[in-house]
Short mmCIF file of C-alpha atoms in Angstrom, two decimals:
data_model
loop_
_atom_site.label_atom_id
_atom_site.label_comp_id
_atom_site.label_asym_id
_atom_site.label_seq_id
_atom_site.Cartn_x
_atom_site.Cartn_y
_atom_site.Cartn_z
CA UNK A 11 -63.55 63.96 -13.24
CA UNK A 12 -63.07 65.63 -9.47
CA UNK A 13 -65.79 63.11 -8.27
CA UNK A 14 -63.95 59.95 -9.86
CA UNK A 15 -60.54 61.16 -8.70
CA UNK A 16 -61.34 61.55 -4.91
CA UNK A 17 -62.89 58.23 -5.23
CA UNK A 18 -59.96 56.99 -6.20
CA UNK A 19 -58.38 58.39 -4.05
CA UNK A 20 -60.41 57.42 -1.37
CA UNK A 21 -61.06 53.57 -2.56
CA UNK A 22 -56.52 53.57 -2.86
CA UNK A 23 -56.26 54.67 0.44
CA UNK A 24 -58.80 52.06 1.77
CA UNK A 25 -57.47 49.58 -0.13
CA UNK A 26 -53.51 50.30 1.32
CA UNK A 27 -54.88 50.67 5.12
CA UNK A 28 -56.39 47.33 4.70
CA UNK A 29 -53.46 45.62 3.00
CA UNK A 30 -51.12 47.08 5.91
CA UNK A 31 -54.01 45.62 8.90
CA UNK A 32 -53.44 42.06 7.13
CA UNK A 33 -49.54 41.85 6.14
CA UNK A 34 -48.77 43.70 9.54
CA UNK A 35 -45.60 42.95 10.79
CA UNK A 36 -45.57 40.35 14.44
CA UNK A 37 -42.61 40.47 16.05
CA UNK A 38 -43.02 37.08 18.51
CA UNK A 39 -40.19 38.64 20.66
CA UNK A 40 -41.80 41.60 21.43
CA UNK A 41 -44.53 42.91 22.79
CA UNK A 42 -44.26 46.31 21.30
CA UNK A 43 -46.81 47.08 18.91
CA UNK A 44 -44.10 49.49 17.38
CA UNK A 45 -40.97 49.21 16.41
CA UNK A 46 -38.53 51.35 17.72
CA UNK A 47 -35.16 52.53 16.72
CA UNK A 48 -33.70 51.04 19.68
CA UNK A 49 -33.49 47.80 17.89
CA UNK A 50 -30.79 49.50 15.61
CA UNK A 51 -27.32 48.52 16.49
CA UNK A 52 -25.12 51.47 17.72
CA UNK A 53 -21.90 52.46 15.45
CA UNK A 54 -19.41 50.28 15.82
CA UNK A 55 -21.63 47.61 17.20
CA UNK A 56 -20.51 45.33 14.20
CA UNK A 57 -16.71 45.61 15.10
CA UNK A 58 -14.63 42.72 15.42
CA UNK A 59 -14.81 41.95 19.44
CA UNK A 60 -12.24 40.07 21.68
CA UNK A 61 -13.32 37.24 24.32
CA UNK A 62 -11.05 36.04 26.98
CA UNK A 63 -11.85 32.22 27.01
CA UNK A 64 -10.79 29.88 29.54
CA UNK A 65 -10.76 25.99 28.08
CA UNK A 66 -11.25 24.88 31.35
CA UNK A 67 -11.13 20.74 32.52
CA UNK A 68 -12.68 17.83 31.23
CA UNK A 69 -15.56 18.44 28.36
CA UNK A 70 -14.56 22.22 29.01
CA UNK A 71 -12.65 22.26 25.82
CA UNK A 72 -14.94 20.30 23.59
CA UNK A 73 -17.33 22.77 24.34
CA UNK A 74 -15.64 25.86 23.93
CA UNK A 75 -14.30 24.32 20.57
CA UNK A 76 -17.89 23.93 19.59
CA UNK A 77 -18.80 27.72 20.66
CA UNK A 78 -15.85 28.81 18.28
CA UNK A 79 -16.96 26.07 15.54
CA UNK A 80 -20.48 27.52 15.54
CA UNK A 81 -19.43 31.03 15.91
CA UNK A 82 -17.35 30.74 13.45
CA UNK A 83 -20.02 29.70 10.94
CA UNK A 84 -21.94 32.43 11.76
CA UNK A 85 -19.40 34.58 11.05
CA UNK A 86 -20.02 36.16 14.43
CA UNK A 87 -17.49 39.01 14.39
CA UNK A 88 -15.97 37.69 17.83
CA UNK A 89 -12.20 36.95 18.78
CA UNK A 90 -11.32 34.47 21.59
CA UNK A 91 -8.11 35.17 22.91
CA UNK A 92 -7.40 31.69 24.45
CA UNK A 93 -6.17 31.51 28.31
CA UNK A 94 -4.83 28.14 29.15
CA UNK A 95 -4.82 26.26 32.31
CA UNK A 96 -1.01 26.00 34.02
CA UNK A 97 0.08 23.72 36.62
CA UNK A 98 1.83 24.97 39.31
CA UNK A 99 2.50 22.23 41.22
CA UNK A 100 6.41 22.24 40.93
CA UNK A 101 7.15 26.18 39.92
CA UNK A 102 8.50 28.15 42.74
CA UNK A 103 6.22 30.63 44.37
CA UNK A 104 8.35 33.62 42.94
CA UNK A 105 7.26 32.10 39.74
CA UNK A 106 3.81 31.15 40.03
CA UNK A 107 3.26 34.51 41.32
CA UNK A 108 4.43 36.31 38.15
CA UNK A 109 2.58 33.74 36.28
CA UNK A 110 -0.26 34.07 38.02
CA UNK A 111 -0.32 38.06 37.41
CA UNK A 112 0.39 37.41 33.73
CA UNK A 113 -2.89 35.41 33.56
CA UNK A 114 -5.14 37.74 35.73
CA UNK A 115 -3.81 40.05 33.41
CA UNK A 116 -4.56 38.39 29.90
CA UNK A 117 -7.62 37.89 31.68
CA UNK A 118 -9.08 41.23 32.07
CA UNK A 119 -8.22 42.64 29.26
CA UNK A 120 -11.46 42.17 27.36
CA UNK A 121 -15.02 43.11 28.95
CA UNK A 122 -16.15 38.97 28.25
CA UNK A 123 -14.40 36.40 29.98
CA UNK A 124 -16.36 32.92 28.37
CA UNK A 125 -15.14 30.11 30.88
CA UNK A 126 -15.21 26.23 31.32
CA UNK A 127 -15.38 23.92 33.66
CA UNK A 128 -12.87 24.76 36.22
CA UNK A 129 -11.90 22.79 39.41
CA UNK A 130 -11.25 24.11 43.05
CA UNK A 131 -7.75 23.11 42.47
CA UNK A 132 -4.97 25.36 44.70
CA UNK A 133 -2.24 23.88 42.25
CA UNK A 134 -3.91 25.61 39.25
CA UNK A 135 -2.92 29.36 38.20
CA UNK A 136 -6.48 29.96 37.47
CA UNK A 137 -9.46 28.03 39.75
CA UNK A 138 -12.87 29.51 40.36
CA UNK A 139 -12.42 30.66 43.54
CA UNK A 140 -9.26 32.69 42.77
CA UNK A 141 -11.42 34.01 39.30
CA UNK A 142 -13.79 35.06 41.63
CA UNK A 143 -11.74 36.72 44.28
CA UNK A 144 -9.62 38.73 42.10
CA UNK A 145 -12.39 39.71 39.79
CA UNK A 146 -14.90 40.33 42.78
CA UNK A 147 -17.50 38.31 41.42
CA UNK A 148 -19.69 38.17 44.64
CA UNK A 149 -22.87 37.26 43.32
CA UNK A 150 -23.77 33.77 42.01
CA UNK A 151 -27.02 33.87 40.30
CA UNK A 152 -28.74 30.39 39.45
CA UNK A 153 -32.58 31.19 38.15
CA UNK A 154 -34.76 27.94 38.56
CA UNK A 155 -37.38 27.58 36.80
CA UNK A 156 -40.50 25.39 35.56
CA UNK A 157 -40.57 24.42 31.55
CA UNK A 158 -43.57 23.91 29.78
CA UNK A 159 -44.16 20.59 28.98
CA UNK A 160 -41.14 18.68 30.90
CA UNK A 161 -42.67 16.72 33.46
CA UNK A 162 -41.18 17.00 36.99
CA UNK A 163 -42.01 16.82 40.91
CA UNK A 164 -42.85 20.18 41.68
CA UNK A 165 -45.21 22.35 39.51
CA UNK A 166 -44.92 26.34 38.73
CA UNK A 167 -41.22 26.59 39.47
CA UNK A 168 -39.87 30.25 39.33
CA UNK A 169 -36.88 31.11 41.88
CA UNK A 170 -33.98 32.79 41.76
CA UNK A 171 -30.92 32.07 43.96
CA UNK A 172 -28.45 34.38 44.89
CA UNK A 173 -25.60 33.88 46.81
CA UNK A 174 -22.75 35.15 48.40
CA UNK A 175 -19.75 34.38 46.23
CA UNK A 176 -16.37 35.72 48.74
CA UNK A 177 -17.27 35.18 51.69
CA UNK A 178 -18.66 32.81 54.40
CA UNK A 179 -17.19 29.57 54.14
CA UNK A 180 -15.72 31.36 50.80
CA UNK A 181 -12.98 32.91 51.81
CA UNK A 182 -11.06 29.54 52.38
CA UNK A 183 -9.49 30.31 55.46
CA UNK A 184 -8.29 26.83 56.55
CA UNK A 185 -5.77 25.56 58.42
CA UNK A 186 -4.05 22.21 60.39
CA UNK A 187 -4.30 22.78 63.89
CA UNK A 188 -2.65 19.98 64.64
CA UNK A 189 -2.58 16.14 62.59
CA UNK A 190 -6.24 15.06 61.91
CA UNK A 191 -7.56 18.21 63.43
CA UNK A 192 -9.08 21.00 60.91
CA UNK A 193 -9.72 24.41 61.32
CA UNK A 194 -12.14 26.59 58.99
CA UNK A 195 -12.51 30.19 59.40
CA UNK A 196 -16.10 31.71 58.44
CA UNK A 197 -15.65 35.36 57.35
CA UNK A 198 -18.17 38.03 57.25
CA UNK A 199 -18.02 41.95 56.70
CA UNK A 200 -21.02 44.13 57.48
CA UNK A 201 -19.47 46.07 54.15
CA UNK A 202 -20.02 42.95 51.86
CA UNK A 203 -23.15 41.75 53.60
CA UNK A 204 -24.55 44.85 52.58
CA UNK A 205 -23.44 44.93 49.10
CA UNK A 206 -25.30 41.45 48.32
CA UNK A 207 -28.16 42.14 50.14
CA UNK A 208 -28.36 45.49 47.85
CA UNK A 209 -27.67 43.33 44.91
CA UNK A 210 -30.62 40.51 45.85
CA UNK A 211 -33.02 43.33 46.20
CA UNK A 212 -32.07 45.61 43.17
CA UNK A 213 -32.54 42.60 41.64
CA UNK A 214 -35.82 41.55 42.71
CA UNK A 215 -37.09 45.56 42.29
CA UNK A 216 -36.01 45.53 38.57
CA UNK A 217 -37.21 42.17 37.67
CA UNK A 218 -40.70 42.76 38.80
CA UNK A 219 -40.23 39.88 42.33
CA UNK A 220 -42.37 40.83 44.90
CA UNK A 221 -40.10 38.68 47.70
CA UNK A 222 -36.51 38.70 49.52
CA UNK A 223 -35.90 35.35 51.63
CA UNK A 224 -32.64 35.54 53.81
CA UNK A 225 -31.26 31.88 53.98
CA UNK A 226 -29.22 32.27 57.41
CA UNK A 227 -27.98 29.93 60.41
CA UNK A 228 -27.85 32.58 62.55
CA UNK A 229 -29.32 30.64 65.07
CA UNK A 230 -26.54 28.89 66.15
CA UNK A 231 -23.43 31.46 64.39
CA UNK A 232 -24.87 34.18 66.07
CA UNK A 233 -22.16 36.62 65.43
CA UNK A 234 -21.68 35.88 61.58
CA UNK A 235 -24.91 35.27 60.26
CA UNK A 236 -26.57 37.23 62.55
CA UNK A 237 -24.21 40.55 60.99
CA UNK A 238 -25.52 39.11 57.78
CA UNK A 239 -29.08 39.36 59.06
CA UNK A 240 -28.57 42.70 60.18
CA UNK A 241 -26.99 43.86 57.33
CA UNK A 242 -30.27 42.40 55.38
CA UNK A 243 -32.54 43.60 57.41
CA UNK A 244 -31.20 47.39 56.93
CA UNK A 245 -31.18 47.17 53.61
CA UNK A 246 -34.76 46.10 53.72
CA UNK A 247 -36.18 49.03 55.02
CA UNK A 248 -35.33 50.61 51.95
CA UNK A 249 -37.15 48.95 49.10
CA UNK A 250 -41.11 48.83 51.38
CA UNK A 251 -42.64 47.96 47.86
CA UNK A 252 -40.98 44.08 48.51
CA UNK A 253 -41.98 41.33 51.17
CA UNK A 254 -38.91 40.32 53.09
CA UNK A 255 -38.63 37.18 54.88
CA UNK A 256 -35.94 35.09 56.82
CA UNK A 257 -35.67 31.24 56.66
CA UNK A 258 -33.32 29.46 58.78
CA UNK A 259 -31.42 27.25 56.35
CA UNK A 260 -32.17 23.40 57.73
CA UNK A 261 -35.54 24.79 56.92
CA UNK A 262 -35.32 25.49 52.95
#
């Protein structure tokens, strides 16, 4: 009877290791051949969540309507706390300045800000640029690349832009010098030509890029782009494991 149980035993055992090797769990997602209790939300991870949303201009509302619609289905646990856009075309500037507090204010309160479609309009409370400035969003990321099976002119497209989001031509520093004759200042800091440059190449060490191209026009703004170039070019010396490169930008 010893004999027969530690065969069974023995034949169970086989017969569970090889029903685990076929019904073994694939996650597609994931390259881990384990999962890991990192996949496990945190506590408090399901809590109801705010949103600052911005409606924004023309099909700006329809589509955050239909981001509420479908989260709403999904019973996402997600509030929007809905910002709309105000005219300030005829308020006073005593008034459009408190107003314009009140919405940077309403703004920031939540860690998410989802936002539409917003003009460069200076009569708006809210535009992109003035988003941007007050929030110090300095980097604009755009990632370009190729998708399988879409037919287009160039092949094996994988590039990601980054660019300098408050300064430059930016910082909208214009002026009427005198009737038909504009005047745009270009501004730029060695302090914030060294934070994006940081940025680009933190972001190129973490995601595995093995290239930095500067985009300047420093040959003919010498003194602005070429701080910018020099503010690059320090930075550079700092991450050896990545190929850095400058392009003049007529040339890209």
């Amino acid at each position: 009877s010893g004999y027969k149980m530690f065969f069974s035993r023995s034949h169970l055992a086989r017969r569970i290791t090889a029903f685990k090797m076929k019904n073994q769990l694939v996650r597609h997602f994931s390259k881990q051949k384990k999962l890991s209790t990192t996949f496990l939300q945190k506590p408090g991870e399901g809590n109801m969540k705010k949103v600052s949303m911005i409606e924004g201009e023309g099909i700006g509302p329809y589509l955050c309507e239909s981001v509420q619609e479908i989260f709403r289905n999904l019973n996402v646990p997600v509030k929007f706390d809905i910002i709309p856009l105000i005219e300030g075309k005829d308020v006073d500037q005593a008034r459009k300045n408190q107003q314009e507090s009140s919405q940077f204010s309403q703004l920031i309160q939540n860690d998410v800000i989802l936002k539409g479609p917003i003009s460069h309009d200076e009569s708006l409370m809210l535009n992109n640029h003035k988003i941007s400035m007050a929030l110090e969003i300095y980097a604009y990321i755009v990632h370009a690349f190729t998708i399988p099976g879409v037919k287009t002119r160039h092949k094996d497209v994988d590039i990601v832009m980054i660019r300098e989001n408050s300064e430059g031509e930016y910082a909208s520093i214009e002026h009427e010098l005198l009737p038909g004759v504009i005047e745009s200042i270009k501004v730029i800091t060695k302090p914030n030509s060294l934070r994006i440059a940081e940025y680009a190449f933190e972001y190129a060490l973490l995601s595995n890029r093995k290239k930095v191209t500067v985009v300047h026009k420093a040959n003919i703004m010498k003194l602005c782009d070429g701080e910018f170039l020099e503010a690059c070019r320090e930075v550079s010396q700092l991450y050896p494991t990545i190929l850095y490169e400058e392009m003049i930008v007529d040339a890209t």
